[in-house]
Amino acid sequence: MGSPFALRNTITSGIVSSAQRGSQELGLSNSNMDYIQTDATIDVSGFSIYDGEVIGINTMKVTAGISFAIPSDRVKLFLNQAAKKKTSKVGDLSVKPRYIGVMMLTLTPSIIAELKMRDSSFPNVNHGILIHKVIPSSPASRAGMLPGDIVLEINGVMVNTSEEIYKAVRSSDTINMVVQRGNQLYKLQVTPEYIE
């Protein structure tokens, strides 16, 4: 239940297809995180409530009918750890983290099959990383990357998981990507930037 786009009293089914969708299965870098997969329609953000309690924070919408939420117990753990770090002394941070400004999802065979079932125009791929959000004015945006692009290669090597993109962002000053957009292949060059 909610009020998306200022429409009051909206109700969707919000069926939970999995309460423990592993991050490795989704190709995300945090290998010990389980996500809640739901078909609830979400816009920018939100949360799920059961019996008056928050059970998950919506974090990723892949397409209509496929969304993921972080379980609330993991959010509490993160907030507690962040509070502890804030009160402790800051050590020497010699390595700054870098970013390219995308949200992405590893395309497993089951996710590809589900996306093709929901959208017959989904590209005919058997691997890759789906870019489902590009942050405006980010390195990826400036390089011409668009939501819906599928990254097939990085620096001349075929990619199968989003962890490979994370590694390239950490270790490469320039990333040459081959992406599929619809039925076309494009070569993009992305330069990771340091997080301020």
PDB file of C-alpha atoms in Angstrom:
ATOM      1  CA  MET A   1       0.000   0.000   0.000  1.00  0.00           C
ATOM      2  CA  GLY A   2       1.270   3.459  -0.704  1.00  0.00           C
ATOM      3  CA  SER A   3       0.933   6.749  -2.536  1.00  0.00           C
ATOM      4  CA  PRO A   4       3.098   6.584  -5.675  1.00  0.00           C
ATOM      5  CA  PHE A   5       3.214   9.770  -7.745  1.00  0.00           C
ATOM      6  CA  ALA A   6       0.914  11.402  -5.127  1.00  0.00           C
ATOM      7  CA  LEU A   7      -1.925   8.943  -5.870  1.00  0.00           C
ATOM      8  CA  ARG A   8      -3.540   8.168  -2.528  1.00  0.00           C
ATOM      9  CA  ASN A   9      -4.538   4.697  -1.339  1.00  0.00           C
ATOM     10  CA  THR A  10      -2.822   2.632  -4.038  1.00  0.00           C
ATOM     11  CA  ILE A  11      -2.579  -1.117  -3.457  1.00  0.00           C
ATOM     12  CA  THR A  12      -0.546  -3.680  -5.422  1.00  0.00           C
ATOM     13  CA  SER A  13      -0.156  -7.408  -4.864  1.00  0.00           C
ATOM     14  CA  GLY A  14       3.536  -7.260  -3.914  1.00  0.00           C
ATOM     15  CA  ILE A  15       4.149 -11.005  -4.127  1.00  0.00           C
ATOM     16  CA  VAL A  16       7.490 -12.050  -2.629  1.00  0.00           C
ATOM     17  CA  SER A  17       9.068 -14.602  -4.955  1.00  0.00           C
ATOM     18  CA  SER A  18      12.134 -15.082  -2.760  1.00  0.00           C
ATOM     19  CA  ALA A  19      13.048 -13.862   0.696  1.00  0.00           C
ATOM     20  CA  GLN A  20      16.666 -14.946   0.248  1.00  0.00           C
ATOM     21  CA  ARG A  21      17.881 -14.013  -3.225  1.00  0.00           C
ATOM     22  CA  GLY A  22      21.660 -14.153  -2.775  1.00  0.00           C
ATOM     23  CA  SER A  23      23.759 -11.210  -3.888  1.00  0.00           C
ATOM     24  CA  GLN A  24      26.142 -13.523  -5.748  1.00  0.00           C
ATOM     25  CA  GLU A  25      23.188 -14.793  -7.778  1.00  0.00           C
ATOM     26  CA  LEU A  26      22.458 -11.154  -8.676  1.00  0.00           C
ATOM     27  CA  GLY A  27      26.143 -10.446  -9.297  1.00  0.00           C
ATOM     28  CA  LEU A  28      26.427  -7.819  -6.572  1.00  0.00           C
ATOM     29  CA  SER A  29      29.673  -7.187  -4.709  1.00  0.00           C
ATOM     30  CA  ASN A  30      28.430  -7.819  -1.161  1.00  0.00           C
ATOM     31  CA  SER A  31      28.641 -11.613  -1.225  1.00  0.00           C
ATOM     32  CA  ASN A  32      26.918 -12.230   2.125  1.00  0.00           C
ATOM     33  CA  MET A  33      23.738 -10.209   1.490  1.00  0.00           C
ATOM     34  CA  ASP A  34      20.367 -11.783   0.765  1.00  0.00           C
ATOM     35  CA  TYR A  35      17.712  -9.656  -0.962  1.00  0.00           C
ATOM     36  CA  ILE A  36      13.926  -9.884  -0.972  1.00  0.00           C
ATOM     37  CA  GLN A  37      12.625 -10.304  -4.544  1.00  0.00           C
ATOM     38  CA  THR A  38       9.136  -8.983  -5.152  1.00  0.00           C
ATOM     39  CA  ASP A  39       6.851  -8.028  -8.012  1.00  0.00           C
ATOM     40  CA  ALA A  40       5.675  -4.905  -6.186  1.00  0.00           C
ATOM     41  CA  THR A  41       5.747  -1.844  -8.405  1.00  0.00           C
ATOM     42  CA  ILE A  42       8.155   0.721  -6.982  1.00  0.00           C
ATOM     43  CA  ASP A  43       9.133   4.138  -8.215  1.00  0.00           C
ATOM     44  CA  VAL A  44      12.157   5.850  -6.643  1.00  0.00           C
ATOM     45  CA  SER A  45      12.183   4.421  -3.127  1.00  0.00           C
ATOM     46  CA  GLY A  46       9.945   3.053  -0.450  1.00  0.00           C
ATOM     47  CA  PHE A  47       9.528   0.289   2.065  1.00  0.00           C
ATOM     48  CA  SER A  48       7.422  -2.753   2.746  1.00  0.00           C
ATOM     49  CA  ILE A  49       5.377  -3.055   5.931  1.00  0.00           C
ATOM     50  CA  TYR A  50       3.990  -6.177   7.553  1.00  0.00           C
ATOM     51  CA  ASP A  51       1.880  -5.835  10.686  1.00  0.00           C
ATOM     52  CA  GLY A  52       3.149  -2.283  11.201  1.00  0.00           C
ATOM     53  CA  GLU A  53       6.855  -3.204  10.893  1.00  0.00           C
ATOM     54  CA  VAL A  54       9.277  -2.363   8.120  1.00  0.00           C
ATOM     55  CA  ILE A  55      10.519  -5.610   6.550  1.00  0.00           C
ATOM     56  CA  GLY A  56      12.609  -4.235   3.695  1.00  0.00           C
ATOM     57  CA  ILE A  57      13.865  -1.104   1.988  1.00  0.00           C
ATOM     58  CA  ASN A  58      13.273  -1.090  -1.778  1.00  0.00           C
ATOM     59  CA  THR A  59      16.642  -0.715  -3.403  1.00  0.00           C
ATOM     60  CA  MET A  60      16.583  -1.921  -6.987  1.00  0.00           C
ATOM     61  CA  LYS A  61      13.953  -2.056  -9.706  1.00  0.00           C
ATOM     62  CA  VAL A  62      15.139  -4.100 -12.682  1.00  0.00           C
ATOM     63  CA  THR A  63      11.937  -3.936 -14.717  1.00  0.00           C
ATOM     64  CA  ALA A  64       8.191  -3.953 -14.103  1.00  0.00           C
ATOM     65  CA  GLY A  65       7.544  -6.957 -11.886  1.00  0.00           C
ATOM     66  CA  ILE A  66      11.145  -7.591 -10.784  1.00  0.00           C
ATOM     67  CA  SER A  67      12.328  -5.550  -7.803  1.00  0.00           C
ATOM     68  CA  PHE A  68      14.636  -6.190  -4.872  1.00  0.00           C
ATOM     69  CA  ALA A  69      14.638  -4.934  -1.278  1.00  0.00           C
ATOM     70  CA  ILE A  70      17.255  -5.026   1.459  1.00  0.00           C
ATOM     71  CA  PRO A  71      15.871  -6.792   4.558  1.00  0.00           C
ATOM     72  CA  SER A  72      15.368  -4.375   7.449  1.00  0.00           C
ATOM     73  CA  ASP A  73      17.627  -6.368   9.802  1.00  0.00           C
ATOM     74  CA  ARG A  74      20.538  -5.751   7.411  1.00  0.00           C
ATOM     75  CA  VAL A  75      19.733  -2.023   7.313  1.00  0.00           C
ATOM     76  CA  LYS A  76      19.787  -1.892  11.138  1.00  0.00           C
ATOM     77  CA  LEU A  77      23.156  -3.693  11.169  1.00  0.00           C
ATOM     78  CA  PHE A  78      24.571  -1.238   8.613  1.00  0.00           C
ATOM     79  CA  LEU A  79      23.329   1.808  10.548  1.00  0.00           C
ATOM     80  CA  ASN A  80      24.792   0.462  13.814  1.00  0.00           C
ATOM     81  CA  GLN A  81      28.172  -0.166  12.149  1.00  0.00           C
ATOM     82  CA  ALA A  82      28.140   3.286  10.531  1.00  0.00           C
ATOM     83  CA  ALA A  83      27.418   4.911  13.904  1.00  0.00           C
ATOM     84  CA  LYS A  84      30.354   3.060  15.482  1.00  0.00           C
ATOM     85  CA  LYS A  85      32.717   4.114  12.686  1.00  0.00           C
ATOM     86  CA  LYS A  86      31.613   7.732  13.024  1.00  0.00           C
ATOM     87  CA  THR A  87      32.521   7.809  16.712  1.00  0.00           C
ATOM     88  CA  SER A  88      35.889   6.035  16.285  1.00  0.00           C
ATOM     89  CA  LYS A  89      39.079   7.767  15.164  1.00  0.00           C
ATOM     90  CA  VAL A  90      39.525   8.075  11.442  1.00  0.00           C
ATOM     91  CA  GLY A  91      42.701   6.298  10.310  1.00  0.00           C
ATOM     92  CA  ASP A  92      44.895   6.980   7.320  1.00  0.00           C
ATOM     93  CA  LEU A  93      42.741   6.502   4.231  1.00  0.00           C
ATOM     94  CA  SER A  94      45.420   6.161   1.561  1.00  0.00           C
ATOM     95  CA  VAL A  95      43.107   4.594  -1.042  1.00  0.00           C
ATOM     96  CA  LYS A  96      39.994   6.518  -2.017  1.00  0.00           C
ATOM     97  CA  PRO A  97      37.136   4.520  -3.536  1.00  0.00           C
ATOM     98  CA  ARG A  98      36.243   5.156  -7.182  1.00  0.00           C
ATOM     99  CA  TYR A  99      32.945   4.945  -9.065  1.00  0.00           C
ATOM    100  CA  ILE A 100      31.440   5.147 -12.553  1.00  0.00           C
ATOM    101  CA  GLY A 101      27.845   5.911 -11.508  1.00  0.00           C
ATOM    102  CA  VAL A 102      25.687   2.922 -12.440  1.00  0.00           C
ATOM    103  CA  MET A 103      23.378   0.451 -10.774  1.00  0.00           C
ATOM    104  CA  MET A 104      23.692  -2.945 -12.398  1.00  0.00           C
ATOM    105  CA  LEU A 105      22.573  -6.547 -12.283  1.00  0.00           C
ATOM    106  CA  THR A 106      24.325  -9.719 -13.418  1.00  0.00           C
ATOM    107  CA  LEU A 107      22.254 -11.490 -16.051  1.00  0.00           C
ATOM    108  CA  THR A 108      21.951 -15.096 -14.941  1.00  0.00           C
ATOM    109  CA  PRO A 109      20.123 -17.597 -17.178  1.00  0.00           C
ATOM    110  CA  SER A 110      17.042 -17.445 -14.936  1.00  0.00           C
ATOM    111  CA  ILE A 111      16.957 -13.611 -14.922  1.00  0.00           C
ATOM    112  CA  ILE A 112      17.423 -13.520 -18.721  1.00  0.00           C
ATOM    113  CA  ALA A 113      14.541 -15.985 -19.142  1.00  0.00           C
ATOM    114  CA  GLU A 114      12.288 -13.923 -16.858  1.00  0.00           C
ATOM    115  CA  LEU A 115      13.155 -10.650 -18.623  1.00  0.00           C
ATOM    116  CA  LYS A 116      12.495 -12.207 -22.050  1.00  0.00           C
ATOM    117  CA  MET A 117       9.167 -13.561 -20.796  1.00  0.00           C
ATOM    118  CA  ARG A 118       8.126 -10.083 -19.601  1.00  0.00           C
ATOM    119  CA  ASP A 119       9.499  -8.218 -22.645  1.00  0.00           C
ATOM    120  CA  SER A 120       9.746  -9.963 -26.016  1.00  0.00           C
ATOM    121  CA  SER A 121      12.042  -7.174 -27.302  1.00  0.00           C
ATOM    122  CA  PHE A 122      14.701  -7.927 -24.642  1.00  0.00           C
ATOM    123  CA  PRO A 123      18.036  -8.452 -26.451  1.00  0.00           C
ATOM    124  CA  ASN A 124      19.108 -11.990 -27.322  1.00  0.00           C
ATOM    125  CA  VAL A 125      22.044 -12.386 -24.915  1.00  0.00           C
ATOM    126  CA  ASN A 126      23.286 -15.290 -22.797  1.00  0.00           C
ATOM    127  CA  HIS A 127      25.551 -13.334 -20.448  1.00  0.00           C
ATOM    128  CA  GLY A 128      26.400  -9.800 -19.402  1.00  0.00           C
ATOM    129  CA  ILE A 129      25.555  -7.113 -16.884  1.00  0.00           C
ATOM    130  CA  LEU A 130      22.330  -5.148 -17.228  1.00  0.00           C
ATOM    131  CA  ILE A 131      22.702  -1.433 -16.483  1.00  0.00           C
ATOM    132  CA  HIS A 132      19.366  -0.447 -14.983  1.00  0.00           C
ATOM    133  CA  LYS A 133      20.276   3.034 -13.731  1.00  0.00           C
ATOM    134  CA  VAL A 134      22.838   5.620 -14.796  1.00  0.00           C
ATOM    135  CA  ILE A 135      23.475   8.514 -12.417  1.00  0.00           C
ATOM    136  CA  PRO A 136      23.199  11.883 -14.252  1.00  0.00           C
ATOM    137  CA  SER A 137      26.556  13.666 -14.778  1.00  0.00           C
ATOM    138  CA  SER A 138      28.474  10.545 -13.669  1.00  0.00           C
ATOM    139  CA  PRO A 139      31.441   9.114 -15.613  1.00  0.00           C
ATOM    140  CA  ALA A 140      29.150   6.467 -17.152  1.00  0.00           C
ATOM    141  CA  SER A 141      26.613   9.112 -18.187  1.00  0.00           C
ATOM    142  CA  ARG A 142      29.301  11.281 -19.794  1.00  0.00           C
ATOM    143  CA  ALA A 143      30.590   8.202 -21.675  1.00  0.00           C
ATOM    144  CA  GLY A 144      27.129   7.727 -23.211  1.00  0.00           C
ATOM    145  CA  MET A 145      25.904   4.747 -21.183  1.00  0.00           C
ATOM    146  CA  LEU A 146      22.110   4.398 -20.930  1.00  0.00           C
ATOM    147  CA  PRO A 147      19.728   2.404 -18.722  1.00  0.00           C
ATOM    148  CA  GLY A 148      19.009  -0.894 -20.466  1.00  0.00           C
ATOM    149  CA  ASP A 149      22.541  -1.243 -21.857  1.00  0.00           C
ATOM    150  CA  ILE A 150      24.061  -4.690 -21.387  1.00  0.00           C
ATOM    151  CA  VAL A 151      27.825  -4.760 -20.771  1.00  0.00           C
ATOM    152  CA  LEU A 152      29.323  -7.717 -22.652  1.00  0.00           C
ATOM    153  CA  GLU A 153      33.064  -6.976 -22.517  1.00  0.00           C
ATOM    154  CA  ILE A 154      35.490  -4.941 -20.437  1.00  0.00           C
ATOM    155  CA  ASN A 155      38.942  -4.140 -21.780  1.00  0.00           C
ATOM    156  CA  GLY A 156      38.614  -6.886 -24.400  1.00  0.00           C
ATOM    157  CA  VAL A 157      37.497  -9.601 -21.970  1.00  0.00           C
ATOM    158  CA  MET A 158      33.973 -11.083 -21.819  1.00  0.00           C
ATOM    159  CA  VAL A 159      32.254 -10.325 -18.494  1.00  0.00           C
ATOM    160  CA  ASN A 160      29.811 -12.548 -16.627  1.00  0.00           C
ATOM    161  CA  THR A 161      29.323 -10.835 -13.245  1.00  0.00           C
ATOM    162  CA  SER A 162      29.058  -7.267 -12.023  1.00  0.00           C
ATOM    163  CA  GLU A 163      31.953  -8.025  -9.638  1.00  0.00           C
ATOM    164  CA  GLU A 164      34.205  -7.873 -12.713  1.00  0.00           C
ATOM    165  CA  ILE A 165      33.060  -4.296 -13.320  1.00  0.00           C
ATOM    166  CA  TYR A 166      33.707  -3.416  -9.652  1.00  0.00           C
ATOM    167  CA  LYS A 167      37.246  -4.826  -9.978  1.00  0.00           C
ATOM    168  CA  ALA A 168      37.880  -2.859 -13.171  1.00  0.00           C
ATOM    169  CA  VAL A 169      36.658   0.356 -11.514  1.00  0.00           C
ATOM    170  CA  ARG A 170      39.071  -0.217  -8.607  1.00  0.00           C
ATOM    171  CA  SER A 171      42.083  -1.138 -10.766  1.00  0.00           C
ATOM    172  CA  SER A 172      41.785   0.597 -14.176  1.00  0.00           C
ATOM    173  CA  ASP A 173      42.162   4.280 -14.972  1.00  0.00           C
ATOM    174  CA  THR A 174      40.160   3.785 -18.182  1.00  0.00           C
ATOM    175  CA  ILE A 175      37.586   1.080 -18.929  1.00  0.00           C
ATOM    176  CA  ASN A 176      36.779   0.167 -22.520  1.00  0.00           C
ATOM    177  CA  MET A 177      33.363  -1.488 -22.688  1.00  0.00           C
ATOM    178  CA  VAL A 178      31.361  -3.228 -25.377  1.00  0.00           C
ATOM    179  CA  VAL A 179      27.659  -2.786 -24.625  1.00  0.00           C
ATOM    180  CA  GLN A 180      24.593  -4.084 -26.381  1.00  0.00           C
ATOM    181  CA  ARG A 181      21.744  -1.625 -26.767  1.00  0.00           C
ATOM    182  CA  GLY A 182      18.783  -3.296 -28.428  1.00  0.00           C
ATOM    183  CA  ASN A 183      20.326  -5.140 -31.376  1.00  0.00           C
ATOM    184  CA  GLN A 184      23.319  -2.792 -31.743  1.00  0.00           C
ATOM    185  CA  LEU A 185      26.799  -3.062 -30.218  1.00  0.00           C
ATOM    186  CA  TYR A 186      28.562   0.092 -29.001  1.00  0.00           C
ATOM    187  CA  LYS A 187      32.077   0.744 -27.724  1.00  0.00           C
ATOM    188  CA  LEU A 188      32.224   3.097 -24.744  1.00  0.00           C
ATOM    189  CA  GLN A 189      35.194   4.416 -22.797  1.00  0.00           C
ATOM    190  CA  VAL A 190      34.536   5.183 -19.133  1.00  0.00           C
ATOM    191  CA  THR A 191      36.985   6.898 -16.801  1.00  0.00           C
ATOM    192  CA  PRO A 192      36.310   6.084 -13.108  1.00  0.00           C
ATOM    193  CA  GLU A 193      36.429   9.008 -10.694  1.00  0.00           C
ATOM    194  CA  TYR A 194      37.291   9.208  -7.025  1.00  0.00           C
ATOM    195  CA  ILE A 195      34.462   9.625  -4.554  1.00  0.00           C
ATOM    196  CA  GLU A 196      34.876  12.955  -2.776  1.00  0.00           C
TER     197      GLU A 196
END
